[in-house]
């Protein structure tokens, strides 16, 4: 069974600083994708970044980057130059290549301190 | 692009009543998903459609739950004989094409409170 674990229920960061959110997952599959989604309060969940398991290079999207450690089944998100708008719940998610269903972690609530 | 639209956004119902949620996906998106999210948890998969065909259902989708997507456009999720344990946010999402490489777009969700 696929499981996704986020061990940090809450995190905080000073504006303009860098923060790293942790995620581990468990799977016996080899062909899968990993994602970080952002869910602002009372707003829809949006995709932050996506990583294909077969790609060794870590994905980056502007201020967002991941550290993908396939052997350790670890997938952390680094947010650089944090902004007030980054405050949200962040979910780590896993899916097989088919994308038929996603498995989400329990989320990390990120607070950005001005 | 209007995004994924869900209606109603909030619903309070008495235990035992039936409720129906509607989802309008992004135009021309052929995949549509339903997820359930309870407080303090991540979304949990319920079911998905490829056009009008319901291809996969989670064990969470008990006999009291039914989802439809007539003509491959909007979708409805009906819960019959609601129970307090059904209280949650019901999320709809859609994507164009198949596979995890295609971005899934979520709606803002429909909050259900069963009293």
JSON list of C-alpha atoms in Angstrom, two decimals:
[
{"chain": "A", "resi": 1, "resn": "UNK", "atom": "CA", "xyz": [0.00, 0.00, 0.00]},
{"chain": "A", "resi": 2, "resn": "UNK", "atom": "CA", "xyz": [1.12, 3.51, -0.72]},
{"chain": "A", "resi": 3, "resn": "UNK", "atom": "CA", "xyz": [1.44, 5.87, 2.22]},
{"chain": "A", "resi": 4, "resn": "UNK", "atom": "CA", "xyz": [2.63, 9.43, 2.48]},
{"chain": "A", "resi": 5, "resn": "UNK", "atom": "CA", "xyz": [3.87, 10.85, 5.77]},
{"chain": "A", "resi": 6, "resn": "UNK", "atom": "CA", "xyz": [4.38, 14.47, 6.71]},
{"chain": "A", "resi": 7, "resn": "UNK", "atom": "CA", "xyz": [5.85, 14.63, 10.20]},
{"chain": "A", "resi": 8, "resn": "UNK", "atom": "CA", "xyz": [5.67, 18.41, 10.61]},
{"chain": "A", "resi": 9, "resn": "UNK", "atom": "CA", "xyz": [2.09, 19.52, 11.34]},
{"chain": "A", "resi": 10, "resn": "UNK", "atom": "CA", "xyz": [3.19, 23.15, 11.59]},
{"chain": "A", "resi": 11, "resn": "UNK", "atom": "CA", "xyz": [6.16, 25.18, 10.45]},
{"chain": "A", "resi": 12, "resn": "UNK", "atom": "CA", "xyz": [6.98, 28.86, 10.51]},
{"chain": "A", "resi": 13, "resn": "UNK", "atom": "CA", "xyz": [9.48, 30.99, 8.63]},
{"chain": "A", "resi": 14, "resn": "UNK", "atom": "CA", "xyz": [10.52, 34.61, 8.64]},
{"chain": "A", "resi": 15, "resn": "UNK", "atom": "CA", "xyz": [9.68, 36.52, 5.50]},
{"chain": "A", "resi": 16, "resn": "UNK", "atom": "CA", "xyz": [12.55, 36.34, 2.98]},
{"chain": "A", "resi": 17, "resn": "UNK", "atom": "CA", "xyz": [14.06, 33.31, 4.71]},
{"chain": "A", "resi": 18, "resn": "UNK", "atom": "CA", "xyz": [14.21, 29.70, 3.54]},
{"chain": "A", "resi": 19, "resn": "UNK", "atom": "CA", "xyz": [12.15, 26.82, 4.90]},
{"chain": "A", "resi": 20, "resn": "UNK", "atom": "CA", "xyz": [12.13, 23.10, 4.17]},
{"chain": "A", "resi": 21, "resn": "UNK", "atom": "CA", "xyz": [9.07, 20.90, 4.51]},
{"chain": "A", "resi": 22, "resn": "UNK", "atom": "CA", "xyz": [9.59, 17.15, 4.90]},
{"chain": "A", "resi": 23, "resn": "UNK", "atom": "CA", "xyz": [7.79, 14.23, 3.33]},
{"chain": "A", "resi": 24, "resn": "UNK", "atom": "CA", "xyz": [8.42, 10.52, 3.25]},
{"chain": "A", "resi": 25, "resn": "UNK", "atom": "CA", "xyz": [6.50, 7.90, 1.36]},
{"chain": "A", "resi": 26, "resn": "UNK", "atom": "CA", "xyz": [6.27, 4.17, 1.08]},
{"chain": "A", "resi": 27, "resn": "UNK", "atom": "CA", "xyz": [5.75, 2.25, -2.12]},
{"chain": "A", "resi": 28, "resn": "UNK", "atom": "CA", "xyz": [6.90, -0.91, -3.80]},
{"chain": "A", "resi": 29, "resn": "UNK", "atom": "CA", "xyz": [6.40, 0.62, -7.23]},
{"chain": "A", "resi": 30, "resn": "UNK", "atom": "CA", "xyz": [9.18, 2.09, -9.35]},
{"chain": "A", "resi": 31, "resn": "UNK", "atom": "CA", "xyz": [7.23, 4.28, -11.77]},
{"chain": "A", "resi": 32, "resn": "UNK", "atom": "CA", "xyz": [5.52, 7.08, -9.94]},
{"chain": "A", "resi": 33, "resn": "UNK", "atom": "CA", "xyz": [5.25, 10.81, -9.46]},
{"chain": "A", "resi": 34, "resn": "UNK", "atom": "CA", "xyz": [5.52, 12.96, -6.37]},
{"chain": "A", "resi": 35, "resn": "UNK", "atom": "CA", "xyz": [3.88, 16.32, -5.85]},
{"chain": "A", "resi": 36, "resn": "UNK", "atom": "CA", "xyz": [3.62, 19.24, -3.50]},
{"chain": "A", "resi": 37, "resn": "UNK", "atom": "CA", "xyz": [0.26, 20.98, -3.38]},
{"chain": "A", "resi": 38, "resn": "UNK", "atom": "CA", "xyz": [-0.56, 24.27, -1.66]},
{"chain": "A", "resi": 39, "resn": "UNK", "atom": "CA", "xyz": [-3.96, 24.87, -0.09]},
{"chain": "A", "resi": 40, "resn": "UNK", "atom": "CA", "xyz": [-4.52, 28.45, 1.08]},
{"chain": "A", "resi": 41, "resn": "UNK", "atom": "CA", "xyz": [-7.34, 29.00, 3.59]},
{"chain": "A", "resi": 42, "resn": "UNK", "atom": "CA", "xyz": [-10.74, 28.65, 1.92]},
{"chain": "A", "resi": 43, "resn": "UNK", "atom": "CA", "xyz": [-9.18, 28.44, -1.52]},
{"chain": "A", "resi": 44, "resn": "UNK", "atom": "CA", "xyz": [-8.55, 25.67, -3.93]},
{"chain": "A", "resi": 45, "resn": "UNK", "atom": "CA", "xyz": [-5.54, 23.43, -3.82]},
{"chain": "A", "resi": 46, "resn": "UNK", "atom": "CA", "xyz": [-2.95, 24.24, -6.47]},
{"chain": "A", "resi": 47, "resn": "UNK", "atom": "CA", "xyz": [0.06, 22.34, -7.74]},
{"chain": "A", "resi": 48, "resn": "UNK", "atom": "CA", "xyz": [3.39, 23.73, -6.56]},
{"chain": "A", "resi": 49, "resn": "UNK", "atom": "CA", "xyz": [5.83, 21.27, -8.04]},
{"chain": "A", "resi": 50, "resn": "UNK", "atom": "CA", "xyz": [5.97, 17.79, -9.56]},
{"chain": "A", "resi": 51, "resn": "UNK", "atom": "CA", "xyz": [8.77, 15.21, -9.65]},
{"chain": "A", "resi": 52, "resn": "UNK", "atom": "CA", "xyz": [8.93, 12.12, -11.83]},
{"chain": "A", "resi": 53, "resn": "UNK", "atom": "CA", "xyz": [10.59, 9.23, -10.01]},
{"chain": "A", "resi": 54, "resn": "UNK", "atom": "CA", "xyz": [12.67, 8.25, -13.03]},
{"chain": "A", "resi": 55, "resn": "UNK", "atom": "CA", "xyz": [14.27, 11.66, -13.22]},
{"chain": "A", "resi": 56, "resn": "UNK", "atom": "CA", "xyz": [17.30, 12.03, -11.01]},
{"chain": "A", "resi": 57, "resn": "UNK", "atom": "CA", "xyz": [17.40, 15.78, -11.36]},
{"chain": "A", "resi": 58, "resn": "UNK", "atom": "CA", "xyz": [15.47, 17.58, -8.66]},
{"chain": "A", "resi": 59, "resn": "UNK", "atom": "CA", "xyz": [12.55, 19.66, -9.91]},
{"chain": "A", "resi": 60, "resn": "UNK", "atom": "CA", "xyz": [12.56, 23.43, -9.45]},
{"chain": "A", "resi": 61, "resn": "UNK", "atom": "CA", "xyz": [9.87, 26.05, -9.99]},
{"chain": "A", "resi": 62, "resn": "UNK", "atom": "CA", "xyz": [11.10, 29.56, -9.32]},
{"chain": "A", "resi": 63, "resn": "UNK", "atom": "CA", "xyz": [11.49, 29.82, -5.51]},
{"chain": "A", "resi": 64, "resn": "UNK", "atom": "CA", "xyz": [10.37, 26.24, -4.96]},
{"chain": "A", "resi": 65, "resn": "UNK", "atom": "CA", "xyz": [12.65, 23.25, -5.24]},
{"chain": "A", "resi": 66, "resn": "UNK", "atom": "CA", "xyz": [12.64, 19.66, -4.05]},
{"chain": "A", "resi": 67, "resn": "UNK", "atom": "CA", "xyz": [15.19, 17.28, -2.66]},
{"chain": "A", "resi": 68, "resn": "UNK", "atom": "CA", "xyz": [14.20, 13.87, -4.01]},
{"chain": "A", "resi": 69, "resn": "UNK", "atom": "CA", "xyz": [15.98, 10.94, -2.41]},
{"chain": "A", "resi": 70, "resn": "UNK", "atom": "CA", "xyz": [14.53, 7.87, -4.11]},
{"chain": "A", "resi": 71, "resn": "UNK", "atom": "CA", "xyz": [16.37, 5.25, -2.11]},
{"chain": "A", "resi": 72, "resn": "UNK", "atom": "CA", "xyz": [15.38, 6.88, 1.15]},
{"chain": "A", "resi": 73, "resn": "UNK", "atom": "CA", "xyz": [11.85, 7.54, -0.16]},
{"chain": "A", "resi": 74, "resn": "UNK", "atom": "CA", "xyz": [12.14, 11.14, 0.89]},
{"chain": "A", "resi": 75, "resn": "UNK", "atom": "CA", "xyz": [10.75, 14.17, -0.91]},
{"chain": "A", "resi": 76, "resn": "UNK", "atom": "CA", "xyz": [11.25, 17.53, 0.78]},
{"chain": "A", "resi": 77, "resn": "UNK", "atom": "CA", "xyz": [10.17, 20.95, -0.44]},
{"chain": "A", "resi": 78, "resn": "UNK", "atom": "CA", "xyz": [12.40, 24.00, -0.07]},
{"chain": "A", "resi": 79, "resn": "UNK", "atom": "CA", "xyz": [10.87, 27.43, -0.29]},
{"chain": "A", "resi": 80, "resn": "UNK", "atom": "CA", "xyz": [13.41, 30.20, -0.76]},
{"chain": "A", "resi": 81, "resn": "UNK", "atom": "CA", "xyz": [12.84, 33.91, -0.14]},
{"chain": "A", "resi": 82, "resn": "UNK", "atom": "CA", "xyz": [9.56, 33.15, 1.63]},
{"chain": "A", "resi": 83, "resn": "UNK", "atom": "CA", "xyz": [6.72, 35.54, 0.98]},
{"chain": "A", "resi": 84, "resn": "UNK", "atom": "CA", "xyz": [3.54, 36.28, 2.94]},
{"chain": "A", "resi": 85, "resn": "UNK", "atom": "CA", "xyz": [1.55, 34.67, 0.15]},
{"chain": "A", "resi": 86, "resn": "UNK", "atom": "CA", "xyz": [3.31, 31.38, 0.77]},
{"chain": "A", "resi": 87, "resn": "UNK", "atom": "CA", "xyz": [1.34, 30.93, 3.99]},
{"chain": "A", "resi": 88, "resn": "UNK", "atom": "CA", "xyz": [-0.89, 27.90, 3.46]},
{"chain": "A", "resi": 89, "resn": "UNK", "atom": "CA", "xyz": [-1.30, 24.20, 4.12]},
{"chain": "A", "resi": 90, "resn": "UNK", "atom": "CA", "xyz": [1.14, 22.18, 2.05]},
{"chain": "A", "resi": 91, "resn": "UNK", "atom": "CA", "xyz": [0.38, 18.62, 1.06]},
{"chain": "A", "resi": 92, "resn": "UNK", "atom": "CA", "xyz": [2.80, 16.06, -0.24]},
{"chain": "A", "resi": 93, "resn": "UNK", "atom": "CA", "xyz": [1.22, 13.57, -2.63]},
{"chain": "A", "resi": 94, "resn": "UNK", "atom": "CA", "xyz": [2.09, 10.42, -4.54]},
{"chain": "A", "resi": 95, "resn": "UNK", "atom": "CA", "xyz": [0.65, 8.91, -7.69]},
{"chain": "A", "resi": 96, "resn": "UNK", "atom": "CA", "xyz": [1.48, 6.14, -10.05]},
{"chain": "A", "resi": 97, "resn": "UNK", "atom": "CA", "xyz": [2.21, 7.20, -13.62]},
{"chain": "A", "resi": 98, "resn": "UNK", "atom": "CA", "xyz": [-1.42, 6.46, -14.51]},
{"chain": "A", "resi": 99, "resn": "UNK", "atom": "CA", "xyz": [-2.54, 9.33, -12.32]},
{"chain": "A", "resi": 100, "resn": "UNK", "atom": "CA", "xyz": [-5.74, 7.47, -11.49]},
{"chain": "A", "resi": 101, "resn": "UNK", "atom": "CA", "xyz": [-5.58, 8.42, -7.84]},
{"chain": "A", "resi": 102, "resn": "UNK", "atom": "CA", "xyz": [-3.40, 10.46, -5.56]},
{"chain": "A", "resi": 103, "resn": "UNK", "atom": "CA", "xyz": [-2.32, 9.63, -2.03]},
{"chain": "A", "resi": 104, "resn": "UNK", "atom": "CA", "xyz": [-1.90, 12.66, 0.18]},
{"chain": "A", "resi": 105, "resn": "UNK", "atom": "CA", "xyz": [-0.09, 13.25, 3.43]},
{"chain": "A", "resi": 106, "resn": "UNK", "atom": "CA", "xyz": [-1.74, 14.97, 6.38]},
{"chain": "A", "resi": 107, "resn": "UNK", "atom": "CA", "xyz": [-0.27, 18.34, 5.50]},
{"chain": "A", "resi": 108, "resn": "UNK", "atom": "CA", "xyz": [2.06, 20.95, 6.99]},
{"chain": "A", "resi": 109, "resn": "UNK", "atom": "CA", "xyz": [0.66, 24.33, 7.94]},
{"chain": "A", "resi": 110, "resn": "UNK", "atom": "CA", "xyz": [3.18, 27.01, 7.02]},
{"chain": "A", "resi": 111, "resn": "UNK", "atom": "CA", "xyz": [3.11, 30.41, 8.70]},
{"chain": "A", "resi": 112, "resn": "UNK", "atom": "CA", "xyz": [5.16, 33.26, 7.28]},
{"chain": "A", "resi": 113, "resn": "UNK", "atom": "CA", "xyz": [6.16, 35.85, 9.85]},
{"chain": "A", "resi": 114, "resn": "UNK", "atom": "CA", "xyz": [6.53, 39.43, 8.57]},
{"chain": "B", "resi": 1, "resn": "UNK", "atom": "CA", "xyz": [-10.74, 29.84, -17.99]},
{"chain": "B", "resi": 2, "resn": "UNK", "atom": "CA", "xyz": [-13.23, 29.61, -15.14]},
{"chain": "B", "resi": 3, "resn": "UNK", "atom": "CA", "xyz": [-11.62, 26.74, -13.26]},
{"chain": "B", "resi": 4, "resn": "UNK", "atom": "CA", "xyz": [-13.36, 23.88, -11.49]},
{"chain": "B", "resi": 5, "resn": "UNK", "atom": "CA", "xyz": [-16.64, 24.99, -10.00]},
{"chain": "B", "resi": 6, "resn": "UNK", "atom": "CA", "xyz": [-18.45, 23.27, -7.13]},
{"chain": "B", "resi": 7, "resn": "UNK", "atom": "CA", "xyz": [-21.93, 23.83, -5.78]},
{"chain": "B", "resi": 8, "resn": "UNK", "atom": "CA", "xyz": [-23.06, 24.29, -3.09]},
{"chain": "B", "resi": 9, "resn": "UNK", "atom": "CA", "xyz": [-20.01, 25.52, -1.24]},
{"chain": "B", "resi": 10, "resn": "UNK", "atom": "CA", "xyz": [-21.57, 24.76, 2.11]},
{"chain": "B", "resi": 11, "resn": "UNK", "atom": "CA", "xyz": [-24.36, 22.42, 3.10]},
{"chain": "B", "resi": 12, "resn": "UNK", "atom": "CA", "xyz": [-25.81, 21.70, 6.53]},
{"chain": "B", "resi": 13, "resn": "UNK", "atom": "CA", "xyz": [-28.16, 18.76, 6.67]},
{"chain": "B", "resi": 14, "resn": "UNK", "atom": "CA", "xyz": [-29.84, 16.61, 9.23]},
{"chain": "B", "resi": 15, "resn": "UNK", "atom": "CA", "xyz": [-28.77, 13.04, 9.72]},
{"chain": "B", "resi": 16, "resn": "UNK", "atom": "CA", "xyz": [-30.68, 10.74, 7.44]},
{"chain": "B", "resi": 17, "resn": "UNK", "atom": "CA", "xyz": [-31.26, 13.29, 4.69]},
{"chain": "B", "resi": 18, "resn": "UNK", "atom": "CA", "xyz": [-29.90, 13.02, 1.16]},
{"chain": "B", "resi": 19, "resn": "UNK", "atom": "CA", "xyz": [-27.53, 15.58, -0.29]},
{"chain": "B", "resi": 20, "resn": "UNK", "atom": "CA", "xyz": [-26.17, 16.16, -3.77]},
{"chain": "B", "resi": 21, "resn": "UNK", "atom": "CA", "xyz": [-23.09, 18.06, -4.82]},
{"chain": "B", "resi": 22, "resn": "UNK", "atom": "CA", "xyz": [-22.37, 19.26, -8.32]},
{"chain": "B", "resi": 23, "resn": "UNK", "atom": "CA", "xyz": [-19.01, 19.75, -10.00]},
{"chain": "B", "resi": 24, "resn": "UNK", "atom": "CA", "xyz": [-18.37, 21.55, -13.27]},
{"chain": "B", "resi": 25, "resn": "UNK", "atom": "CA", "xyz": [-14.87, 20.73, -14.50]},
{"chain": "B", "resi": 26, "resn": "UNK", "atom": "CA", "xyz": [-12.71, 22.89, -16.69]},
{"chain": "B", "resi": 27, "resn": "UNK", "atom": "CA", "xyz": [-14.09, 22.81, -20.21]},
{"chain": "B", "resi": 28, "resn": "UNK", "atom": "CA", "xyz": [-12.87, 19.84, -22.26]},
{"chain": "B", "resi": 29, "resn": "UNK", "atom": "CA", "xyz": [-11.18, 18.15, -19.33]},
{"chain": "B", "resi": 30, "resn": "UNK", "atom": "CA", "xyz": [-11.91, 14.48, -19.80]},
{"chain": "B", "resi": 31, "resn": "UNK", "atom": "CA", "xyz": [-10.91, 13.30, -16.34]},
{"chain": "B", "resi": 32, "resn": "UNK", "atom": "CA", "xyz": [-12.89, 14.18, -13.25]},
{"chain": "B", "resi": 33, "resn": "UNK", "atom": "CA", "xyz": [-12.09, 13.16, -9.69]},
{"chain": "B", "resi": 34, "resn": "UNK", "atom": "CA", "xyz": [-13.84, 13.27, -6.35]},
{"chain": "B", "resi": 35, "resn": "UNK", "atom": "CA", "xyz": [-11.91, 13.40, -3.09]},
{"chain": "B", "resi": 36, "resn": "UNK", "atom": "CA", "xyz": [-12.99, 13.76, 0.53]},
{"chain": "B", "resi": 37, "resn": "UNK", "atom": "CA", "xyz": [-11.07, 15.81, 3.07]},
{"chain": "B", "resi": 38, "resn": "UNK", "atom": "CA", "xyz": [-11.74, 15.83, 6.80]},
{"chain": "B", "resi": 39, "resn": "UNK", "atom": "CA", "xyz": [-10.25, 18.32, 9.26]},
{"chain": "B", "resi": 40, "resn": "UNK", "atom": "CA", "xyz": [-6.57, 17.70, 9.88]},
{"chain": "B", "resi": 41, "resn": "UNK", "atom": "CA", "xyz": [-6.28, 15.19, 7.06]},
{"chain": "B", "resi": 42, "resn": "UNK", "atom": "CA", "xyz": [-5.22, 15.21, 3.48]},
{"chain": "B", "resi": 43, "resn": "UNK", "atom": "CA", "xyz": [-7.68, 14.51, 0.69]},
{"chain": "B", "resi": 44, "resn": "UNK", "atom": "CA", "xyz": [-8.72, 10.89, 0.23]},
{"chain": "B", "resi": 45, "resn": "UNK", "atom": "CA", "xyz": [-9.62, 9.46, -3.14]},
{"chain": "B", "resi": 46, "resn": "UNK", "atom": "CA", "xyz": [-13.26, 8.54, -3.74]},
{"chain": "B", "resi": 47, "resn": "UNK", "atom": "CA", "xyz": [-13.68, 7.97, -7.46]},
{"chain": "B", "resi": 48, "resn": "UNK", "atom": "CA", "xyz": [-12.76, 9.17, -10.92]},
{"chain": "B", "resi": 49, "resn": "UNK", "atom": "CA", "xyz": [-14.33, 9.39, -14.36]},
{"chain": "B", "resi": 50, "resn": "UNK", "atom": "CA", "xyz": [-12.80, 9.20, -17.79]},
{"chain": "B", "resi": 51, "resn": "UNK", "atom": "CA", "xyz": [-15.38, 11.09, -19.83]},
{"chain": "B", "resi": 52, "resn": "UNK", "atom": "CA", "xyz": [-18.72, 9.58, -18.74]},
{"chain": "B", "resi": 53, "resn": "UNK", "atom": "CA", "xyz": [-17.29, 6.28, -17.53]},
{"chain": "B", "resi": 54, "resn": "UNK", "atom": "CA", "xyz": [-16.65, 5.76, -13.83]},
{"chain": "B", "resi": 55, "resn": "UNK", "atom": "CA", "xyz": [-13.44, 3.77, -13.90]},
{"chain": "B", "resi": 56, "resn": "UNK", "atom": "CA", "xyz": [-12.41, 3.42, -10.29]},
{"chain": "B", "resi": 57, "resn": "UNK", "atom": "CA", "xyz": [-14.06, 3.65, -6.90]},
{"chain": "B", "resi": 58, "resn": "UNK", "atom": "CA", "xyz": [-12.50, 3.68, -3.45]},
{"chain": "B", "resi": 59, "resn": "UNK", "atom": "CA", "xyz": [-13.72, 1.46, -0.65]},
{"chain": "B", "resi": 60, "resn": "UNK", "atom": "CA", "xyz": [-14.61, 4.74, 1.06]},
{"chain": "B", "resi": 61, "resn": "UNK", "atom": "CA", "xyz": [-17.44, 5.07, -1.43]},
{"chain": "B", "resi": 62, "resn": "UNK", "atom": "CA", "xyz": [-20.06, 3.04, 0.39]},
{"chain": "B", "resi": 63, "resn": "UNK", "atom": "CA", "xyz": [-23.41, 2.02, -1.04]},
{"chain": "B", "resi": 64, "resn": "UNK", "atom": "CA", "xyz": [-24.88, 5.29, 0.20]},
{"chain": "B", "resi": 65, "resn": "UNK", "atom": "CA", "xyz": [-22.63, 7.23, -2.17]},
{"chain": "B", "resi": 66, "resn": "UNK", "atom": "CA", "xyz": [-23.23, 7.49, -5.88]},
{"chain": "B", "resi": 67, "resn": "UNK", "atom": "CA", "xyz": [-21.46, 9.58, -8.47]},
{"chain": "B", "resi": 68, "resn": "UNK", "atom": "CA", "xyz": [-22.43, 10.25, -12.03]},
{"chain": "B", "resi": 69, "resn": "UNK", "atom": "CA", "xyz": [-21.05, 12.15, -14.96]},
{"chain": "B", "resi": 70, "resn": "UNK", "atom": "CA", "xyz": [-23.68, 12.15, -17.68]},
{"chain": "B", "resi": 71, "resn": "UNK", "atom": "CA", "xyz": [-22.42, 13.06, -21.13]},
{"chain": "B", "resi": 72, "resn": "UNK", "atom": "CA", "xyz": [-18.92, 13.48, -19.75]},
{"chain": "B", "resi": 73, "resn": "UNK", "atom": "CA", "xyz": [-19.48, 17.04, -18.63]},
{"chain": "B", "resi": 74, "resn": "UNK", "atom": "CA", "xyz": [-20.52, 17.98, -15.10]},
{"chain": "B", "resi": 75, "resn": "UNK", "atom": "CA", "xyz": [-20.63, 15.44, -12.31]},
{"chain": "B", "resi": 76, "resn": "UNK", "atom": "CA", "xyz": [-22.83, 14.90, -9.28]},
{"chain": "B", "resi": 77, "resn": "UNK", "atom": "CA", "xyz": [-22.02, 13.19, -6.01]},
{"chain": "B", "resi": 78, "resn": "UNK", "atom": "CA", "xyz": [-25.04, 12.07, -4.01]},
{"chain": "B", "resi": 79, "resn": "UNK", "atom": "CA", "xyz": [-24.96, 10.88, -0.43]},
{"chain": "B", "resi": 80, "resn": "UNK", "atom": "CA", "xyz": [-28.05, 9.08, 0.78]},
{"chain": "B", "resi": 81, "resn": "UNK", "atom": "CA", "xyz": [-29.10, 8.71, 4.40]},
{"chain": "B", "resi": 82, "resn": "UNK", "atom": "CA", "xyz": [-26.30, 10.96, 5.61]},
{"chain": "B", "resi": 83, "resn": "UNK", "atom": "CA", "xyz": [-24.44, 10.13, 8.80]},
{"chain": "B", "resi": 84, "resn": "UNK", "atom": "CA", "xyz": [-22.38, 12.37, 11.05]},
{"chain": "B", "resi": 85, "resn": "UNK", "atom": "CA", "xyz": [-19.26, 10.65, 9.80]},
{"chain": "B", "resi": 86, "resn": "UNK", "atom": "CA", "xyz": [-19.99, 12.02, 6.34]},
{"chain": "B", "resi": 87, "resn": "UNK", "atom": "CA", "xyz": [-19.18, 15.53, 7.55]},
{"chain": "B", "resi": 88, "resn": "UNK", "atom": "CA", "xyz": [-16.22, 16.62, 5.43]},
{"chain": "B", "resi": 89, "resn": "UNK", "atom": "CA", "xyz": [-15.18, 18.72, 2.49]},
{"chain": "B", "resi": 90, "resn": "UNK", "atom": "CA", "xyz": [-15.84, 17.08, -0.85]},
{"chain": "B", "resi": 91, "resn": "UNK", "atom": "CA", "xyz": [-13.32, 18.11, -3.45]},
{"chain": "B", "resi": 92, "resn": "UNK", "atom": "CA", "xyz": [-13.73, 17.83, -7.18]},
{"chain": "B", "resi": 93, "resn": "UNK", "atom": "CA", "xyz": [-10.81, 17.99, -9.59]},
{"chain": "B", "resi": 94, "resn": "UNK", "atom": "CA", "xyz": [-10.31, 17.66, -13.31]},
{"chain": "B", "resi": 95, "resn": "UNK", "atom": "CA", "xyz": [-7.50, 17.14, -15.78]},
{"chain": "B", "resi": 96, "resn": "UNK", "atom": "CA", "xyz": [-6.98, 17.08, -19.51]},
{"chain": "B", "resi": 97, "resn": "UNK", "atom": "CA", "xyz": [-5.65, 13.74, -20.66]},
{"chain": "B", "resi": 98, "resn": "UNK", "atom": "CA", "xyz": [-4.52, 10.79, -18.65]},
{"chain": "B", "resi": 99, "resn": "UNK", "atom": "CA", "xyz": [-1.46, 10.24, -16.54]},
{"chain": "B", "resi": 100, "resn": "UNK", "atom": "CA", "xyz": [0.16, 11.94, -13.60]},
{"chain": "B", "resi": 101, "resn": "UNK", "atom": "CA", "xyz": [2.12, 14.25, -15.89]},
{"chain": "B", "resi": 102, "resn": "UNK", "atom": "CA", "xyz": [-1.10, 16.13, -16.57]},
{"chain": "B", "resi": 103, "resn": "UNK", "atom": "CA", "xyz": [-1.90, 18.75, -13.99]},
{"chain": "B", "resi": 104, "resn": "UNK", "atom": "CA", "xyz": [-4.97, 18.16, -11.89]},
{"chain": "B", "resi": 105, "resn": "UNK", "atom": "CA", "xyz": [-6.98, 21.27, -11.04]},
{"chain": "B", "resi": 106, "resn": "UNK", "atom": "CA", "xyz": [-9.04, 21.29, -7.88]},
{"chain": "B", "resi": 107, "resn": "UNK", "atom": "CA", "xyz": [-12.21, 23.14, -7.06]},
{"chain": "B", "resi": 108, "resn": "UNK", "atom": "CA", "xyz": [-12.72, 25.02, -3.83]},
{"chain": "B", "resi": 109, "resn": "UNK", "atom": "CA", "xyz": [-14.69, 22.15, -2.34]},
{"chain": "B", "resi": 110, "resn": "UNK", "atom": "CA", "xyz": [-18.14, 21.61, -0.90]},
{"chain": "B", "resi": 111, "resn": "UNK", "atom": "CA", "xyz": [-18.34, 21.57, 2.88]},
{"chain": "B", "resi": 112, "resn": "UNK", "atom": "CA", "xyz": [-20.87, 19.14, 4.33]},
{"chain": "B", "resi": 113, "resn": "UNK", "atom": "CA", "xyz": [-21.97, 19.30, 7.95]},
{"chain": "B", "resi": 114, "resn": "UNK", "atom": "CA", "xyz": [-24.33, 16.60, 9.16]},
{"chain": "B", "resi": 115, "resn": "UNK", "atom": "CA", "xyz": [-26.14, 17.46, 12.40]}
]
